[in-house]
Amino acid sequence: MGMGMDLNKRGESGESSGESSHYLDDAFELNDVLSPVQRLIAIHDEIRHTQSLADVTRIAIALFDSKSRRLKTFIRSGTKDSPLDHYTASLDDIPSLLEVAKLKRPRVVDDLGMFHASPSVHSTKLLSHGFRSSLTVPIFHHGELFGFLFFNSEKAACFTDVVAHQLIPYARTIALFAINEMQQIRVLQAAVKTAREITHLRDDETGGHLDRMARYSRLMALNLAAKQGFDDEFVEYVYQFAPLHDIGKVGIPDNILLKPGRLTEEEFAVMREHVDKGIAIIDAMRRDFDLDSLSHVQMLRNIVAYHHEAIDGSGYPKGLKGHQIPIEARIVSVADVFDALTSARPYKHAWSPEAAFEFLHSAKGLRFDPDCIHALEEGMAEIRAIQAQFAESPLG
Ligand SMILES: [Fe+2]
Ligand SMILES: [Fe+2]
């Protein structure tokens, strides 16, 4: 009752004050999906328009990967070219950040130049780009370290207590949207994992394959970044979405999926349907999980749809050629095949990386993007580290 009365009242007052109403400049369209970078830039704009915060010229987030204990740059704002793009480091090698994480408290550095005794790569790079002071905020989610938020200024001692306190609500907002974005990806990955388990999917895609091929994809995206103009956000999404490439296999019958020997032509035709089934699953998830609020969903769809296309047009399902195939799909297909070649399967031994590259090169220009092969080959040391960390257990 009370609510109804309130509603009526509002209606009346709305009508009576009609003449004094006006429109605001900003319309917002809720279907507009901003990527994390775009959101960060929007918040930074707001911060810069606050007079006391006008000297904050760079905001950045680095994500913490608890499996490898590495930090990786993710998104940043600021017009200057960034000192730390495509940067990763072990958290344990950065004592100052380790300390911030342990204390779980933001830290202010008034003059980055004062760290002469043991300058970290991080502060040295910032200094060389003219940044003088910083506020570092550790981000935790469910008690686990999620990453760090960095505010930088070209002015020394920019982050007074007053400024730091003004920035904290913004820091919360930024941390929240970053966590929310990653959380959505995790929900998606968990949904796919559950679907695989329910359908007893036990094919080559189990074990370390997904861990390794996601990291190979990331490595390639990083090594291609300068040439292709990828930012760290792009690199991170390739890494997050790569393991979902074969999501459509949950729809392939066991007798074909798990068949130990070679597939017949007919069986292979059924197997190829995993791509269309995967697209259907992504589209259903977009609808049912409200995935459209997740940015870069198109990249995910491209990876699922085109990871079996070949440069020469001999792939499936569309027979696209060369640059018609989105770069994220070209990356994932090389990572996927490289890992298949270098892994032991019931019917074959694991190839050495060298032998695998020889094979990829021999098919170069035919099936795989040569730039992608080179991008992977450049990272031989990382390949070996990934193989060592995500080795198959002898028990399979
Ligand atoms: Fe596939
Ligand atoms: Fe795969």
CSV table of C-alpha atoms and ligand atoms in Angstrom, one decimal:
chain,number,residue,atom,x,y,z
A,1,MET,CA,0.0,0.0,0.0
A,2,GLY,CA,2.6,2.5,1.1
A,3,MET,CA,4.7,1.8,-1.9
A,4,GLY,CA,1.7,2.4,-4.2
A,5,MET,CA,1.1,5.8,-2.6
A,6,ASP,CA,4.7,6.7,-3.0
A,7,LEU,CA,4.6,5.9,-6.6
A,8,ASN,CA,1.5,8.0,-7.1
A,9,LYS,CA,3.0,10.9,-5.4
A,10,ARG,CA,6.1,10.7,-7.5
A,11,GLY,CA,3.9,10.6,-10.6
A,12,GLU,CA,2.0,13.7,-9.5
A,13,SER,CA,5.1,15.7,-8.6
A,14,GLY,CA,6.7,14.7,-11.9
A,15,GLU,CA,3.7,16.1,-13.8
A,16,SER,CA,3.5,19.3,-11.8
A,17,SER,CA,7.2,20.1,-12.1
A,18,GLY,CA,7.3,19.2,-15.8
A,19,GLU,CA,8.2,22.6,-17.0
A,20,SER,CA,11.4,22.8,-14.9
A,21,SER,CA,12.6,19.4,-16.0
A,22,HIS,CA,15.8,19.2,-18.1
A,23,TYR,CA,17.9,16.6,-19.7
A,24,LEU,CA,21.4,15.6,-18.7
A,25,ASP,CA,24.1,15.5,-21.4
A,26,ASP,CA,25.1,11.9,-20.9
A,27,ALA,CA,22.8,9.2,-22.0
A,28,PHE,CA,23.9,5.8,-21.1
A,29,GLU,CA,23.2,2.8,-23.1
A,30,LEU,CA,23.5,-0.3,-20.9
A,31,ASN,CA,24.2,-2.5,-23.9
A,32,ASP,CA,27.4,-0.6,-24.5
A,33,VAL,CA,30.2,-2.9,-23.3
A,34,LEU,CA,33.3,-1.1,-22.3
A,35,SER,CA,36.5,-3.1,-22.2
A,36,PRO,CA,38.5,-2.8,-19.0
A,37,VAL,CA,40.9,-0.4,-20.7
A,38,GLN,CA,38.0,1.9,-21.8
A,39,ARG,CA,36.6,1.8,-18.3
A,40,LEU,CA,39.9,2.7,-16.7
A,41,ILE,CA,40.3,5.6,-19.1
A,42,ALA,CA,36.9,6.9,-18.3
A,43,ILE,CA,37.6,6.8,-14.5
A,44,HIS,CA,41.0,8.4,-15.0
A,45,ASP,CA,39.3,11.2,-17.0
A,46,GLU,CA,37.0,11.8,-14.0
A,47,ILE,CA,40.0,11.8,-11.6
A,48,ARG,CA,41.9,14.3,-13.7
A,49,HIS,CA,39.0,16.7,-13.7
A,50,THR,CA,39.2,16.8,-9.9
A,51,GLN,CA,41.5,19.7,-9.4
A,52,SER,CA,43.5,18.2,-6.5
A,53,LEU,CA,44.0,15.0,-8.5
A,54,ALA,CA,45.0,16.6,-11.8
A,55,ASP,CA,48.6,15.5,-11.4
A,56,VAL,CA,47.8,11.8,-11.4
A,57,THR,CA,48.9,10.9,-15.0
A,58,ARG,CA,49.0,7.2,-15.0
A,59,ILE,CA,46.9,4.4,-13.6
A,60,ALA,CA,47.7,0.8,-14.2
A,61,ILE,CA,46.7,-2.7,-13.1
A,62,ALA,CA,48.9,-5.7,-12.9
A,63,LEU,CA,47.3,-9.1,-12.3
A,64,PHE,CA,48.8,-11.8,-10.1
A,65,ASP,CA,48.9,-15.4,-11.4
A,66,SER,CA,48.9,-17.5,-8.3
A,67,LYS,CA,49.9,-20.6,-10.2
A,68,SER,CA,53.2,-19.2,-11.4
A,69,ARG,CA,53.4,-16.4,-8.8
A,70,ARG,CA,54.0,-14.0,-11.6
A,71,LEU,CA,52.7,-10.5,-12.1
A,72,LYS,CA,51.7,-9.4,-15.5
A,73,THR,CA,50.7,-5.9,-16.7
A,74,PHE,CA,47.0,-5.9,-17.7
A,75,ILE,CA,45.6,-2.4,-18.4
A,76,ARG,CA,46.8,1.1,-18.1
A,77,SER,CA,45.7,4.6,-18.9
A,78,GLY,CA,47.7,7.7,-19.6
A,79,THR,CA,48.7,9.3,-22.8
A,80,LYS,CA,52.4,8.9,-22.5
A,81,ASP,CA,53.9,5.7,-24.0
A,82,SER,CA,54.0,3.2,-21.2
A,83,PRO,CA,57.2,2.1,-19.6
A,84,LEU,CA,55.8,-1.3,-18.6
A,85,ASP,CA,53.8,-2.7,-21.5
A,86,HIS,CA,54.1,-6.4,-21.9
A,87,TYR,CA,56.0,-6.8,-18.7
A,88,THR,CA,55.9,-9.8,-16.4
A,89,ALA,CA,58.0,-10.6,-13.4
A,90,SER,CA,58.0,-12.9,-10.5
A,91,LEU,CA,56.4,-11.2,-7.5
A,92,ASP,CA,59.2,-12.8,-5.4
A,93,ASP,CA,61.7,-10.8,-7.3
A,94,ILE,CA,60.1,-7.5,-6.4
A,95,PRO,CA,60.6,-7.1,-2.6
A,96,SER,CA,58.8,-3.8,-2.4
A,97,LEU,CA,55.6,-5.2,-3.9
A,98,LEU,CA,55.9,-8.3,-1.9
A,99,GLU,CA,55.9,-6.2,1.2
A,100,VAL,CA,52.8,-4.2,0.0
A,101,ALA,CA,51.0,-7.6,-0.5
A,102,LYS,CA,52.1,-8.9,2.9
A,103,LEU,CA,51.0,-5.8,4.8
A,104,LYS,CA,47.8,-5.6,2.7
A,105,ARG,CA,48.2,-1.8,2.8
A,106,PRO,CA,48.6,0.9,0.1
A,107,ARG,CA,52.1,2.3,-0.1
A,108,VAL,CA,53.1,5.8,-1.2
A,109,VAL,CA,56.6,6.6,-2.7
A,110,ASP,CA,57.2,10.3,-2.8
A,111,ASP,CA,60.3,10.1,-5.0
A,112,LEU,CA,61.0,7.0,-7.1
A,113,GLY,CA,64.5,8.4,-7.5
A,114,MET,CA,65.2,7.7,-3.9
A,115,PHE,CA,65.4,4.0,-4.4
A,116,HIS,CA,69.1,4.2,-5.5
A,117,ALA,CA,70.2,1.4,-3.2
A,118,SER,CA,68.1,-1.3,-4.8
A,119,PRO,CA,66.1,0.1,-7.7
A,120,SER,CA,63.6,-2.4,-9.0
A,121,VAL,CA,63.2,-2.8,-12.8
A,122,HIS,CA,59.7,-1.4,-12.2
A,123,SER,CA,60.8,1.9,-10.6
A,124,THR,CA,63.7,2.3,-13.0
A,125,LYS,CA,61.4,2.0,-16.0
A,126,LEU,CA,58.9,4.4,-14.4
A,127,LEU,CA,61.7,6.9,-13.7
A,128,SER,CA,63.0,6.8,-17.2
A,129,HIS,CA,59.6,7.8,-18.4
A,130,GLY,CA,59.5,10.8,-16.1
A,131,PHE,CA,57.3,9.4,-13.3
A,132,ARG,CA,58.4,10.6,-9.9
A,133,SER,CA,55.9,9.4,-7.3
A,134,SER,CA,53.5,6.5,-6.9
A,135,LEU,CA,50.6,5.1,-4.8
A,136,THR,CA,50.4,1.3,-4.9
A,137,VAL,CA,47.3,-0.4,-3.8
A,138,PRO,CA,47.2,-4.2,-3.3
A,139,ILE,CA,44.0,-5.8,-4.5
A,140,PHE,CA,42.6,-8.8,-2.7
A,141,HIS,CA,39.7,-11.0,-3.6
A,142,HIS,CA,38.4,-13.6,-1.1
A,143,GLY,CA,41.6,-13.1,0.8
A,144,GLU,CA,43.8,-14.0,-2.2
A,145,LEU,CA,46.1,-11.5,-3.9
A,146,PHE,CA,44.4,-10.5,-7.2
A,147,GLY,CA,46.9,-7.9,-8.3
A,148,PHE,CA,48.1,-4.3,-7.8
A,149,LEU,CA,46.7,-1.0,-8.7
A,150,PHE,CA,49.3,1.7,-9.5
A,151,PHE,CA,48.7,5.5,-9.5
A,152,ASN,CA,51.7,7.5,-10.8
A,153,SER,CA,52.6,11.1,-11.1
A,154,GLU,CA,55.3,13.1,-12.8
A,155,LYS,CA,55.4,15.3,-9.7
A,156,ALA,CA,57.4,14.2,-6.7
A,157,ALA,CA,55.3,13.8,-3.5
A,158,CYS,CA,52.0,14.0,-5.4
A,159,PHE,CA,50.3,11.4,-3.2
A,160,THR,CA,49.7,13.4,0.1
A,161,ASP,CA,47.4,11.9,2.6
A,162,VAL,CA,44.6,14.0,1.3
A,163,VAL,CA,45.2,12.9,-2.3
A,164,ALA,CA,45.5,9.3,-1.3
A,165,HIS,CA,42.3,9.4,0.6
A,166,GLN,CA,40.5,11.0,-2.4
A,167,LEU,CA,41.8,8.2,-4.6
A,168,ILE,CA,40.7,5.3,-2.5
A,169,PRO,CA,37.0,5.3,-3.6
A,170,TYR,CA,38.3,5.3,-7.2
A,171,ALA,CA,40.7,2.5,-6.4
A,172,ARG,CA,37.8,0.5,-5.1
A,173,THR,CA,35.8,1.1,-8.2
A,174,ILE,CA,38.6,0.1,-10.5
A,175,ALA,CA,39.5,-3.0,-8.4
A,176,LEU,CA,35.8,-4.0,-8.5
A,177,PHE,CA,35.4,-3.9,-12.2
A,178,ALA,CA,38.7,-5.7,-12.8
A,179,ILE,CA,37.7,-8.4,-10.4
A,180,ASN,CA,34.2,-8.6,-11.8
A,181,GLU,CA,35.6,-9.0,-15.3
A,182,MET,CA,37.9,-11.8,-14.4
A,183,GLN,CA,35.2,-13.4,-12.3
A,184,GLN,CA,32.9,-13.5,-15.4
A,185,ILE,CA,35.7,-15.3,-17.3
A,186,ARG,CA,36.1,-17.7,-14.4
A,187,VAL,CA,32.4,-18.5,-14.3
A,188,LEU,CA,32.5,-19.2,-18.0
A,189,GLN,CA,35.6,-21.5,-17.6
A,190,ALA,CA,33.9,-23.3,-14.7
A,191,ALA,CA,30.7,-23.8,-16.7
A,192,VAL,CA,32.7,-25.3,-19.5
A,193,LYS,CA,34.7,-27.5,-17.1
A,194,THR,CA,31.5,-28.7,-15.5
A,195,ALA,CA,30.0,-29.5,-18.9
A,196,ARG,CA,33.0,-31.5,-19.8
A,197,GLU,CA,32.8,-33.5,-16.5
A,198,ILE,CA,29.1,-34.2,-16.9
A,199,THR,CA,29.7,-35.5,-20.4
A,200,HIS,CA,32.7,-37.5,-19.2
A,201,LEU,CA,34.8,-35.8,-21.8
A,202,ARG,CA,38.1,-37.7,-21.6
A,203,ASP,CA,40.0,-36.8,-24.7
A,204,ASP,CA,43.3,-35.3,-25.5
A,205,GLU,CA,42.0,-32.0,-24.2
A,206,THR,CA,42.4,-33.1,-20.6
A,207,GLY,CA,45.5,-33.0,-18.4
A,208,GLY,CA,48.0,-30.2,-19.0
A,209,HIS,CA,47.0,-29.6,-22.6
A,210,LEU,CA,44.8,-26.6,-21.8
A,211,ASP,CA,47.3,-25.1,-19.3
A,212,ARG,CA,50.1,-25.4,-21.8
A,213,MET,CA,48.3,-24.3,-25.0
A,214,ALA,CA,46.9,-21.2,-23.1
A,215,ARG,CA,50.4,-20.2,-22.1
A,216,TYR,CA,51.8,-20.8,-25.6
A,217,SER,CA,49.0,-18.6,-27.0
A,218,ARG,CA,49.9,-15.9,-24.5
A,219,LEU,CA,53.6,-16.2,-25.4
A,220,MET,CA,52.8,-15.8,-29.1
A,221,ALA,CA,50.5,-12.8,-28.5
A,222,LEU,CA,53.2,-11.1,-26.4
A,223,ASN,CA,55.9,-11.7,-29.1
A,224,LEU,CA,53.5,-10.5,-31.8
A,225,ALA,CA,52.4,-7.5,-29.8
A,226,ALA,CA,54.8,-4.9,-31.2
A,227,LYS,CA,54.2,-5.9,-34.8
A,228,GLN,CA,50.5,-6.3,-34.5
A,229,GLY,CA,49.8,-3.5,-32.0
A,230,PHE,CA,48.3,-5.7,-29.3
A,231,ASP,CA,48.0,-4.2,-25.9
A,232,ASP,CA,48.3,-6.2,-22.6
A,233,GLU,CA,44.5,-6.5,-22.4
A,234,PHE,CA,44.4,-8.3,-25.8
A,235,VAL,CA,47.2,-10.6,-24.7
A,236,GLU,CA,45.4,-11.4,-21.4
A,237,TYR,CA,42.1,-12.3,-23.2
A,238,VAL,CA,43.8,-14.5,-25.7
A,239,TYR,CA,45.3,-16.4,-22.7
A,240,GLN,CA,41.9,-16.6,-20.9
A,241,PHE,CA,39.9,-17.7,-23.9
A,242,ALA,CA,42.4,-20.0,-25.7
A,243,PRO,CA,41.5,-23.0,-23.4
A,244,LEU,CA,37.8,-22.8,-24.5
A,245,HIS,CA,38.6,-23.5,-28.1
A,246,ASP,CA,37.2,-27.0,-28.1
A,247,ILE,CA,34.1,-26.3,-26.0
A,248,GLY,CA,32.0,-27.9,-28.8
A,249,LYS,CA,33.5,-31.3,-28.1
A,250,VAL,CA,31.0,-31.8,-25.3
A,251,GLY,CA,28.5,-32.4,-28.1
A,252,ILE,CA,30.5,-35.1,-29.9
A,253,PRO,CA,29.5,-38.8,-29.1
A,254,ASP,CA,32.0,-40.7,-27.0
A,255,ASN,CA,32.5,-43.5,-29.6
A,256,ILE,CA,34.0,-41.0,-32.0
A,257,LEU,CA,35.7,-38.6,-29.5
A,258,LEU,CA,37.4,-41.4,-27.6
A,259,LYS,CA,38.1,-43.7,-30.6
A,260,PRO,CA,41.7,-44.9,-30.2
A,261,GLY,CA,42.4,-45.5,-33.9
A,262,ARG,CA,42.0,-43.3,-37.0
A,263,LEU,CA,38.6,-41.9,-37.7
A,264,THR,CA,36.7,-42.9,-40.8
A,265,GLU,CA,35.7,-40.1,-43.2
A,266,GLU,CA,32.2,-40.2,-41.8
A,267,GLU,CA,33.4,-40.1,-38.2
A,268,PHE,CA,35.7,-37.2,-39.0
A,269,ALA,CA,32.7,-35.3,-40.5
A,270,VAL,CA,30.9,-35.7,-37.2
A,271,MET,CA,34.1,-34.7,-35.3
A,272,ARG,CA,34.3,-31.5,-37.4
A,273,GLU,CA,30.9,-30.5,-36.1
A,274,HIS,CA,32.5,-29.6,-32.8
A,275,VAL,CA,33.2,-26.1,-34.2
A,276,ASP,CA,29.6,-25.3,-35.1
A,277,LYS,CA,28.5,-26.9,-31.8
A,278,GLY,CA,31.0,-24.7,-30.0
A,279,ILE,CA,29.6,-21.6,-31.6
A,280,ALA,CA,26.1,-22.6,-30.7
A,281,ILE,CA,27.2,-23.1,-27.0
A,282,ILE,CA,29.0,-19.7,-27.0
A,283,ASP,CA,25.9,-18.0,-28.4
A,284,ALA,CA,23.6,-19.8,-25.9
A,285,MET,CA,25.9,-18.7,-23.1
A,286,ARG,CA,25.9,-15.1,-24.3
A,287,ARG,CA,22.2,-15.2,-24.0
A,288,ASP,CA,21.7,-17.2,-20.8
A,289,PHE,CA,24.7,-15.9,-18.8
A,290,ASP,CA,24.2,-12.4,-19.9
A,291,LEU,CA,27.7,-12.7,-21.3
A,292,ASP,CA,27.3,-9.6,-23.5
A,293,SER,CA,28.4,-7.6,-20.5
A,294,LEU,CA,31.8,-9.4,-20.7
A,295,SER,CA,34.1,-7.6,-23.1
A,296,HIS,CA,35.8,-9.3,-26.0
A,297,VAL,CA,33.2,-12.0,-26.3
A,298,GLN,CA,33.7,-11.6,-30.1
A,299,MET,CA,37.3,-12.8,-29.6
A,300,LEU,CA,36.1,-15.9,-27.8
A,301,ARG,CA,33.7,-16.6,-30.6
A,302,ASN,CA,36.4,-16.1,-33.2
A,303,ILE,CA,38.7,-18.6,-31.4
A,304,VAL,CA,36.0,-21.2,-31.2
A,305,ALA,CA,34.8,-20.6,-34.7
A,306,TYR,CA,38.1,-20.4,-36.6
A,307,HIS,CA,40.7,-22.5,-34.7
A,308,HIS,CA,40.6,-25.2,-37.5
A,309,GLU,CA,40.8,-22.8,-40.4
A,310,ALA,CA,44.1,-22.9,-42.4
A,311,ILE,CA,46.0,-20.1,-44.1
A,312,ASP,CA,45.7,-21.8,-47.5
A,313,GLY,CA,42.0,-22.1,-47.2
A,314,SER,CA,42.1,-25.9,-46.6
A,315,GLY,CA,40.7,-25.7,-43.1
A,316,TYR,CA,37.1,-26.0,-41.8
A,317,PRO,CA,34.3,-25.1,-41.4
A,318,LYS,CA,34.5,-22.0,-43.6
A,319,GLY,CA,37.7,-22.5,-45.7
A,320,LEU,CA,38.8,-18.9,-44.9
A,321,LYS,CA,42.2,-17.9,-46.1
A,322,GLY,CA,45.1,-15.9,-44.6
A,323,HIS,CA,44.0,-12.7,-43.0
A,324,GLN,CA,40.4,-13.6,-43.3
A,325,ILE,CA,41.1,-15.7,-40.3
A,326,PRO,CA,41.2,-13.5,-37.1
A,327,ILE,CA,44.6,-13.3,-35.6
A,328,GLU,CA,43.5,-14.8,-32.3
A,329,ALA,CA,42.4,-17.9,-34.1
A,330,ARG,CA,45.6,-18.1,-36.0
A,331,ILE,CA,47.5,-17.9,-32.7
A,332,VAL,CA,45.4,-20.5,-31.0
A,333,SER,CA,45.6,-23.0,-33.8
A,334,VAL,CA,49.4,-23.0,-33.8
A,335,ALA,CA,49.5,-23.3,-30.0
A,336,ASP,CA,47.0,-26.1,-30.1
A,337,VAL,CA,48.8,-28.1,-32.8
A,338,PHE,CA,52.2,-27.4,-31.2
A,339,ASP,CA,51.1,-28.9,-27.9
A,340,ALA,CA,49.4,-31.9,-29.6
A,341,LEU,CA,52.7,-32.6,-31.4
A,342,THR,CA,54.9,-32.2,-28.3
A,343,SER,CA,52.6,-34.3,-26.1
A,344,ALA,CA,52.5,-38.1,-25.8
A,345,ARG,CA,49.2,-39.6,-26.9
A,346,PRO,CA,48.1,-43.3,-26.7
A,347,TYR,CA,49.2,-43.7,-30.4
A,348,LYS,CA,52.3,-41.6,-30.5
A,349,HIS,CA,55.3,-40.4,-28.5
A,350,ALA,CA,55.9,-36.8,-27.6
A,351,TRP,CA,57.9,-34.9,-30.2
A,352,SER,CA,60.7,-32.6,-29.3
A,353,PRO,CA,60.0,-28.9,-29.7
A,354,GLU,CA,62.5,-28.9,-32.6
A,355,ALA,CA,60.7,-31.6,-34.4
A,356,ALA,CA,57.4,-29.9,-33.9
A,357,PHE,CA,58.7,-26.7,-35.3
A,358,GLU,CA,60.2,-28.5,-38.3
A,359,PHE,CA,56.7,-29.9,-38.9
A,360,LEU,CA,55.0,-26.5,-38.5
A,361,HIS,CA,57.5,-24.9,-40.8
A,362,SER,CA,57.0,-27.5,-43.5
A,363,ALA,CA,53.3,-26.7,-43.4
A,364,LYS,CA,54.1,-23.0,-43.3
A,365,GLY,CA,52.1,-20.9,-45.6
A,366,LEU,CA,49.9,-23.9,-46.1
A,367,ARG,CA,48.2,-24.3,-42.8
A,368,PHE,CA,49.8,-22.0,-40.2
A,369,ASP,CA,50.6,-18.3,-40.0
A,370,PRO,CA,54.4,-18.0,-40.3
A,371,ASP,CA,54.4,-15.0,-38.0
A,372,CYS,CA,52.7,-17.0,-35.4
A,373,ILE,CA,55.2,-19.9,-35.7
A,374,HIS,CA,58.1,-17.5,-35.4
A,375,ALA,CA,56.5,-15.8,-32.4
A,376,LEU,CA,56.3,-19.2,-30.6
A,377,GLU,CA,59.8,-20.3,-31.7
A,378,GLU,CA,61.3,-17.1,-30.3
A,379,GLY,CA,60.2,-18.2,-26.9
A,380,MET,CA,62.1,-21.5,-26.7
A,381,ALA,CA,63.1,-20.9,-23.1
A,382,GLU,CA,59.6,-20.1,-22.0
A,383,ILE,CA,58.3,-23.2,-23.9
A,384,ARG,CA,60.6,-25.4,-21.9
A,385,ALA,CA,59.5,-23.7,-18.6
A,386,ILE,CA,55.8,-24.2,-19.5
A,387,GLN,CA,56.5,-27.9,-20.4
A,388,ALA,CA,58.3,-28.4,-17.1
A,389,GLN,CA,55.6,-26.7,-15.0
A,390,PHE,CA,52.7,-28.4,-16.7
A,391,ALA,CA,54.1,-31.8,-17.4
A,392,GLU,CA,51.7,-34.8,-17.7
A,393,SER,CA,51.8,-37.0,-14.6
A,394,PRO,CA,52.9,-40.6,-15.5
A,395,LEU,CA,49.5,-41.7,-14.3
A,396,GLY,CA,47.9,-39.6,-17.0
B,1,FE,FE,39.1,-28.1,-32.2
B,2,FE,FE,43.1,-28.5,-28.2
